[in-house]
CSV table of C-alpha atoms in Angstrom, one decimal:
chain,number,residue,atom,x,y,z
A,28,MET,CA,0.0,0.0,0.0
A,29,ILE,CA,1.4,3.4,-1.0
A,30,ARG,CA,1.1,6.2,1.7
A,31,THR,CA,0.4,9.6,0.3
A,32,ALA,CA,1.5,12.7,2.1
A,33,VAL,CA,-1.2,14.5,4.1
A,34,PRO,CA,-1.4,18.1,2.7
A,35,LEU,CA,-0.8,20.9,5.2
A,36,GLN,CA,-4.1,22.4,6.2
A,37,ALA,CA,-4.6,26.2,6.1
A,38,SER,CA,-5.2,26.3,9.9
A,39,ASP,CA,-2.0,24.3,10.5
A,40,PHE,CA,0.0,26.8,8.4
A,41,GLU,CA,-1.5,29.7,10.3
A,42,TYR,CA,-0.6,28.1,13.6
A,43,ILE,CA,3.0,27.7,12.5
A,44,ARG,CA,3.1,31.2,11.2
A,45,ALA,CA,1.9,32.6,14.5
A,46,PHE,CA,4.1,30.3,16.5
A,47,VAL,CA,7.4,31.1,14.9
A,48,ARG,CA,6.5,34.8,14.8
A,49,ASP,CA,5.9,34.8,18.6
A,50,GLU,CA,8.9,32.7,19.4
A,51,ALA,CA,11.5,34.1,17.0
A,52,ALA,CA,9.9,37.0,15.1
A,53,ILE,CA,10.3,35.0,11.9
A,54,VAL,CA,7.9,36.2,9.2
A,55,LEU,CA,6.3,33.6,7.0
A,56,ASP,CA,4.4,35.2,4.2
A,57,PRO,CA,1.3,33.6,2.7
A,58,GLY,CA,2.3,31.1,0.1
A,59,LYS,CA,5.2,29.7,2.1
A,60,GLU,CA,3.4,26.4,2.9
A,61,TYR,CA,6.0,24.6,0.8
A,62,LEU,CA,8.8,25.9,3.1
A,63,VAL,CA,7.0,24.7,6.2
A,64,GLU,CA,6.4,21.3,4.6
A,65,SER,CA,10.1,21.0,3.5
A,66,ARG,CA,11.6,22.1,6.8
A,67,LEU,CA,9.2,20.5,9.3
A,68,GLY,CA,8.9,17.2,7.4
A,69,ALA,CA,12.1,15.9,8.9
A,70,VAL,CA,11.1,17.1,12.4
A,71,ALA,CA,7.8,15.2,12.1
A,72,ARG,CA,9.6,12.0,10.9
A,73,ALA,CA,12.2,12.2,13.8
A,74,ALA,CA,9.3,12.5,16.2
A,75,GLY,CA,7.6,9.4,14.7
A,76,LEU,CA,4.8,11.4,13.2
A,77,ALA,CA,3.2,10.7,9.8
A,78,SER,CA,3.0,14.3,8.6
A,79,VAL,CA,3.5,17.9,9.3
A,80,SER,CA,-0.2,18.2,10.2
A,81,ALA,CA,0.3,15.5,12.8
A,82,LEU,CA,3.2,17.5,14.1
A,83,VAL,CA,1.1,20.6,14.4
A,84,HIS,CA,-1.5,18.5,16.3
A,85,GLU,CA,1.1,17.5,18.8
A,86,LEU,CA,2.3,21.1,19.2
A,87,ARG,CA,-1.2,22.2,19.9
A,88,ARG,CA,-1.8,19.4,22.4
A,89,GLN,CA,1.5,19.7,24.4
A,90,SER,CA,2.8,22.4,26.6
A,91,PRO,CA,6.1,24.0,25.3
A,92,ASN,CA,8.8,21.4,25.2
A,93,GLY,CA,11.7,20.1,23.1
A,94,LEU,CA,9.5,19.5,20.1
A,95,HIS,CA,8.5,23.2,20.0
A,96,ARG,CA,12.1,24.2,20.1
A,97,ARG,CA,13.0,21.8,17.3
A,98,VAL,CA,10.3,23.5,15.2
A,99,VAL,CA,11.7,27.0,15.8
A,100,GLU,CA,15.2,25.8,15.0
A,101,ALA,CA,14.1,24.1,11.8
A,102,MET,CA,12.4,27.3,10.6
A,103,THR,CA,15.5,29.4,11.0
A,104,THR,CA,17.9,29.9,8.1
A,105,ASN,CA,21.5,28.9,8.7
A,106,GLU,CA,23.2,29.8,5.4
A,107,THR,CA,26.8,30.8,6.1
A,108,SER,CA,30.4,30.4,4.8
A,109,PHE,CA,33.9,31.5,5.7
A,110,PHE,CA,34.7,35.1,4.8
A,111,ARG,CA,31.2,35.5,3.3
A,112,ASP,CA,30.8,38.6,1.2
A,113,VAL,CA,34.5,39.4,1.8
A,114,SER,CA,34.3,43.2,1.8
A,115,PRO,CA,33.4,43.5,5.5
A,116,PHE,CA,36.4,41.3,6.4
A,117,ASP,CA,38.7,43.5,4.2
A,118,ALA,CA,37.3,46.5,6.0
A,119,MET,CA,38.0,44.9,9.4
A,120,GLN,CA,41.6,44.3,8.3
A,121,SER,CA,42.3,47.6,6.7
A,122,VAL,CA,40.3,50.1,8.8
A,123,VAL,CA,38.4,48.8,11.8
A,124,MET,CA,41.0,46.8,13.7
A,125,PRO,CA,43.8,49.3,13.2
A,126,ALA,CA,41.5,52.0,14.5
A,127,LEU,CA,40.5,50.0,17.5
A,128,GLN,CA,44.1,49.0,18.2
A,129,THR,CA,44.9,52.7,18.5
A,130,ALA,CA,41.7,53.7,20.4
A,131,ARG,CA,41.9,50.8,22.9
A,132,ALA,CA,45.6,51.1,23.5
A,133,THR,CA,45.0,52.0,27.2
A,134,ASP,CA,42.5,49.3,28.3
A,135,ARG,CA,43.7,46.7,25.7
A,136,ARG,CA,40.2,45.2,25.5
A,137,ILE,CA,38.1,44.5,22.4
A,138,ARG,CA,34.7,42.9,22.1
A,139,ILE,CA,33.1,41.8,18.9
A,140,TRP,CA,29.6,40.3,18.7
A,141,CYS,CA,28.4,38.1,15.8
A,142,GLY,CA,24.6,37.7,16.0
A,143,ALA,CA,22.9,34.8,14.2
A,144,ALA,CA,26.4,33.2,14.0
A,145,SER,CA,25.0,29.8,12.8
A,146,THR,CA,27.6,27.1,12.5
A,147,GLY,CA,30.5,29.4,13.4
A,148,GLN,CA,32.1,30.3,10.1
A,149,GLU,CA,31.7,34.1,10.5
A,150,PRO,CA,33.2,34.4,14.1
A,151,TYR,CA,36.0,31.9,13.2
A,152,SER,CA,36.8,34.0,10.1
A,153,LEU,CA,37.1,37.1,12.3
A,154,ALA,CA,39.3,35.2,14.8
A,155,MET,CA,41.6,34.0,11.9
A,156,LEU,CA,41.8,37.5,10.6
A,157,ILE,CA,42.9,38.8,14.0
A,158,LEU,CA,45.5,36.1,14.4
A,159,GLU,CA,46.8,36.5,10.9
A,160,HIS,CA,47.1,40.3,10.7
A,161,PHE,CA,47.2,41.6,14.3
A,162,PRO,CA,49.7,39.5,16.2
A,163,ALA,CA,50.2,42.3,18.7
A,164,LEU,CA,46.7,41.7,20.0
A,165,SER,CA,47.8,38.3,21.3
A,166,SER,CA,48.5,39.9,24.7
A,167,TRP,CA,45.2,41.8,24.7
A,168,ASP,CA,41.8,40.8,26.1
A,169,VAL,CA,40.1,40.1,22.8
A,170,ARG,CA,36.8,38.2,22.6
A,171,ILE,CA,34.3,37.3,19.9
A,172,ILE,CA,30.9,36.5,21.3
A,173,ALA,CA,28.9,34.4,18.8
A,174,THR,CA,25.3,33.8,19.4
A,175,ASP,CA,22.4,32.0,17.7
A,176,ILE,CA,18.9,30.8,18.6
A,177,SER,CA,19.6,27.2,17.6
A,178,ARG,CA,21.3,24.9,20.0
A,179,GLU,CA,21.9,22.4,17.2
A,180,VAL,CA,24.0,24.9,15.1
A,181,LEU,CA,25.8,26.1,18.3
A,182,ASP,CA,26.8,22.6,19.1
A,183,ARG,CA,28.3,22.3,15.6
A,184,ALA,CA,30.0,25.6,15.9
A,185,ARG,CA,31.6,24.7,19.2
A,186,ALA,CA,32.8,21.5,17.8
A,187,GLY,CA,34.6,23.5,15.0
A,188,ARG,CA,34.4,20.5,12.6
A,189,TYR,CA,33.7,21.2,9.0
A,190,SER,CA,33.4,19.2,5.8
A,191,GLN,CA,35.6,19.6,2.7
A,192,LEU,CA,32.8,21.4,1.0
A,193,GLU,CA,32.4,23.9,3.9
A,194,VAL,CA,36.1,24.7,4.1
A,195,ASN,CA,36.2,25.1,0.3
A,196,ARG,CA,33.6,27.9,0.5
A,197,GLY,CA,35.5,31.2,1.0
A,198,LEU,CA,38.4,29.9,3.0
A,199,PRO,CA,41.9,30.5,1.5
A,200,ALA,CA,43.9,27.4,1.2
A,201,SER,CA,46.7,29.0,3.2
A,202,MET,CA,44.4,29.6,6.1
A,203,ARG,CA,43.0,26.2,6.0
A,204,MET,CA,46.4,24.7,6.3
A,205,LYS,CA,47.5,27.1,9.1
A,206,TYR,CA,44.3,27.1,11.2
A,207,PHE,CA,42.8,23.7,10.7
A,208,GLU,CA,43.8,20.1,11.3
A,209,ARG,CA,42.7,17.3,9.0
A,210,ASP,CA,40.6,14.5,10.5
A,211,GLY,CA,39.6,12.0,7.9
A,212,ALA,CA,37.2,13.7,5.5
A,213,GLU,CA,36.7,16.7,7.9
A,214,TRP,CA,38.7,19.7,9.1
A,215,ILE,CA,38.9,20.8,12.7
A,216,ILE,CA,39.6,24.3,13.8
A,217,ARG,CA,42.7,24.7,15.9
A,218,ASP,CA,42.7,25.8,19.5
A,219,ALA,CA,44.4,29.1,18.8
A,220,VAL,CA,41.3,30.2,16.8
A,221,ARG,CA,38.8,28.5,19.0
A,222,LYS,CA,39.9,30.3,22.2
A,223,LEU,CA,39.0,33.7,20.8
A,224,VAL,CA,35.4,32.8,20.3
A,225,ARG,CA,32.7,32.2,22.9
A,226,PHE,CA,29.4,30.7,21.7
A,227,GLU,CA,26.1,31.4,23.5
A,228,GLU,CA,22.5,30.8,22.9
A,229,LEU,CA,20.5,34.0,22.3
A,230,ASN,CA,17.2,34.8,20.7
A,231,LEU,CA,17.4,38.3,19.1
A,232,VAL,CA,13.9,39.2,20.0
A,233,ARG,CA,14.4,38.3,23.7
A,234,SER,CA,16.8,39.7,26.3
A,235,TRP,CA,20.4,40.6,25.5
A,236,SER,CA,21.3,41.0,29.1
A,237,GLY,CA,24.4,38.7,28.9
A,238,LEU,CA,26.1,40.8,26.1
A,239,PRO,CA,28.8,43.3,27.0
A,240,ALA,CA,29.3,46.7,25.4
A,241,CYS,CA,30.8,46.0,22.0
A,242,ASP,CA,33.3,47.6,19.7
A,243,VAL,CA,32.0,45.8,16.6
A,244,VAL,CA,28.7,44.2,15.9
A,245,PHE,CA,28.1,41.9,13.0
A,246,LEU,CA,24.3,41.5,12.4
A,247,ARG,CA,24.5,40.4,8.8
A,248,ASN,CA,21.8,38.8,6.7
A,249,VAL,CA,19.4,38.4,9.6
A,250,LEU,CA,17.2,41.5,9.7
A,251,ILE,CA,15.7,40.5,6.3
A,252,TYR,CA,13.7,37.8,8.1
A,253,PHE,CA,11.9,40.2,10.5
A,254,ASP,CA,9.1,42.7,10.2
A,255,LEU,CA,9.7,46.4,10.4
A,256,PRO,CA,9.0,46.8,14.2
A,257,THR,CA,11.3,44.0,15.0
A,258,LYS,CA,14.1,45.4,12.8
A,259,ARG,CA,13.7,48.7,14.6
A,260,ASP,CA,13.8,47.2,18.0
A,261,ILE,CA,16.9,45.2,17.2
A,262,LEU,CA,18.8,48.1,15.7
A,263,GLU,CA,17.9,50.4,18.6
A,264,ARG,CA,19.2,47.8,21.0
A,265,ALA,CA,22.3,47.3,18.9
A,266,GLY,CA,22.9,51.1,19.1
A,267,ARG,CA,22.8,50.9,22.9
A,268,LEU,CA,25.2,48.0,22.9
A,269,LEU,CA,27.8,49.7,20.7
A,270,ARG,CA,30.5,51.7,22.3
A,271,PRO,CA,30.4,55.4,21.1
A,272,ASP,CA,33.1,54.8,18.4
A,273,GLY,CA,31.9,51.3,17.5
A,274,TYR,CA,31.0,49.8,14.1
A,275,LEU,CA,27.9,48.0,13.0
A,276,PHE,CA,28.0,45.7,10.0
A,277,LEU,CA,24.8,44.6,8.3
A,278,GLY,CA,24.2,42.4,5.2
A,279,SER,CA,24.5,44.0,1.8
A,280,ALA,CA,20.7,44.0,1.3
A,281,GLU,CA,20.1,45.5,4.7
A,282,ALA,CA,20.1,49.1,5.9
A,283,ALA,CA,19.7,50.9,9.2
A,284,THR,CA,19.3,54.6,8.3
A,285,ASN,CA,15.8,54.1,6.8
A,286,ILE,CA,14.6,52.3,9.9
A,287,VAL,CA,16.2,54.2,12.9
A,288,THR,CA,17.7,57.6,13.3
A,289,GLY,CA,20.6,56.7,15.6
A,290,PHE,CA,23.0,55.6,12.9
A,291,VAL,CA,24.9,57.1,10.0
A,292,ARG,CA,26.2,55.1,7.1
A,293,GLU,CA,29.9,55.3,6.5
A,294,PRO,CA,32.2,53.8,3.8
A,295,VAL,CA,34.9,51.6,5.2
A,296,GLY,CA,37.2,50.5,2.4
A,297,LYS,CA,35.0,48.8,-0.2
A,298,ALA,CA,32.3,48.0,2.3
A,299,SER,CA,30.0,50.2,4.4
A,300,CYS,CA,29.1,50.1,8.0
A,301,TYR,CA,27.0,52.1,10.5
A,302,ARG,CA,28.3,54.4,13.2
A,303,LEU,CA,26.4,56.1,16.0
A,304,ALA,CA,25.2,59.5,15.0
A,305,GLY,CA,26.8,62.4,16.8
A,306,ARG,CA,29.8,60.4,18.0
């Protein structure tokens, strides 16, 4: 007997839309039923359920638990790569880090936050950049705080273990050989890189109380998934988190100045970033 897939009911789709909006501010537009089906099908199968509709039934029936968390994690986007959209990293090397090295010469402390860090390629790229080009900072208190809503991707990031395909995406061969060790078909990040990065669970639409004042904030390619009020809230809080002379980097398709008034856009090398207005 051939089992046919149970189509997702409109009421089930609306439940998922409301649920992920409330939990993670993810906006699912009408017509994204296929996305819900494709991402939650695996969650349903892992839970021993016959369909996404059966999964929604369980979500409605149970109080919030691990199944609810797995649904939120499945609906988040975790696309990333080493030195992705390389211009911000070039700007960090040529402008930002030299400026911070001068400005922080007294307290010798630098804090960088990578929000929505996924499986770790972005913060590890920043760590490799610092090790490669700013050896004088080895005696400083330098920390990259990398956060994400998903425990699954954070576990992968902490492990620092990547496939050949992942290290081929954006990572120069010289850096792969210098900062990774081969382990069979995979590559493991070396401890010198790992010790600069601290991974923490954080939902961008919840409290940021554990984050310190930051010199640089990377919030790239994440605001595009939120509605306007959520974008405004996140940017306003990012402004309060930045030190007065700090730098905010967004994705190439994202902007701050048309959403909040506290930032000015500034060219940095071939990239652009946002600085606090009136600094």
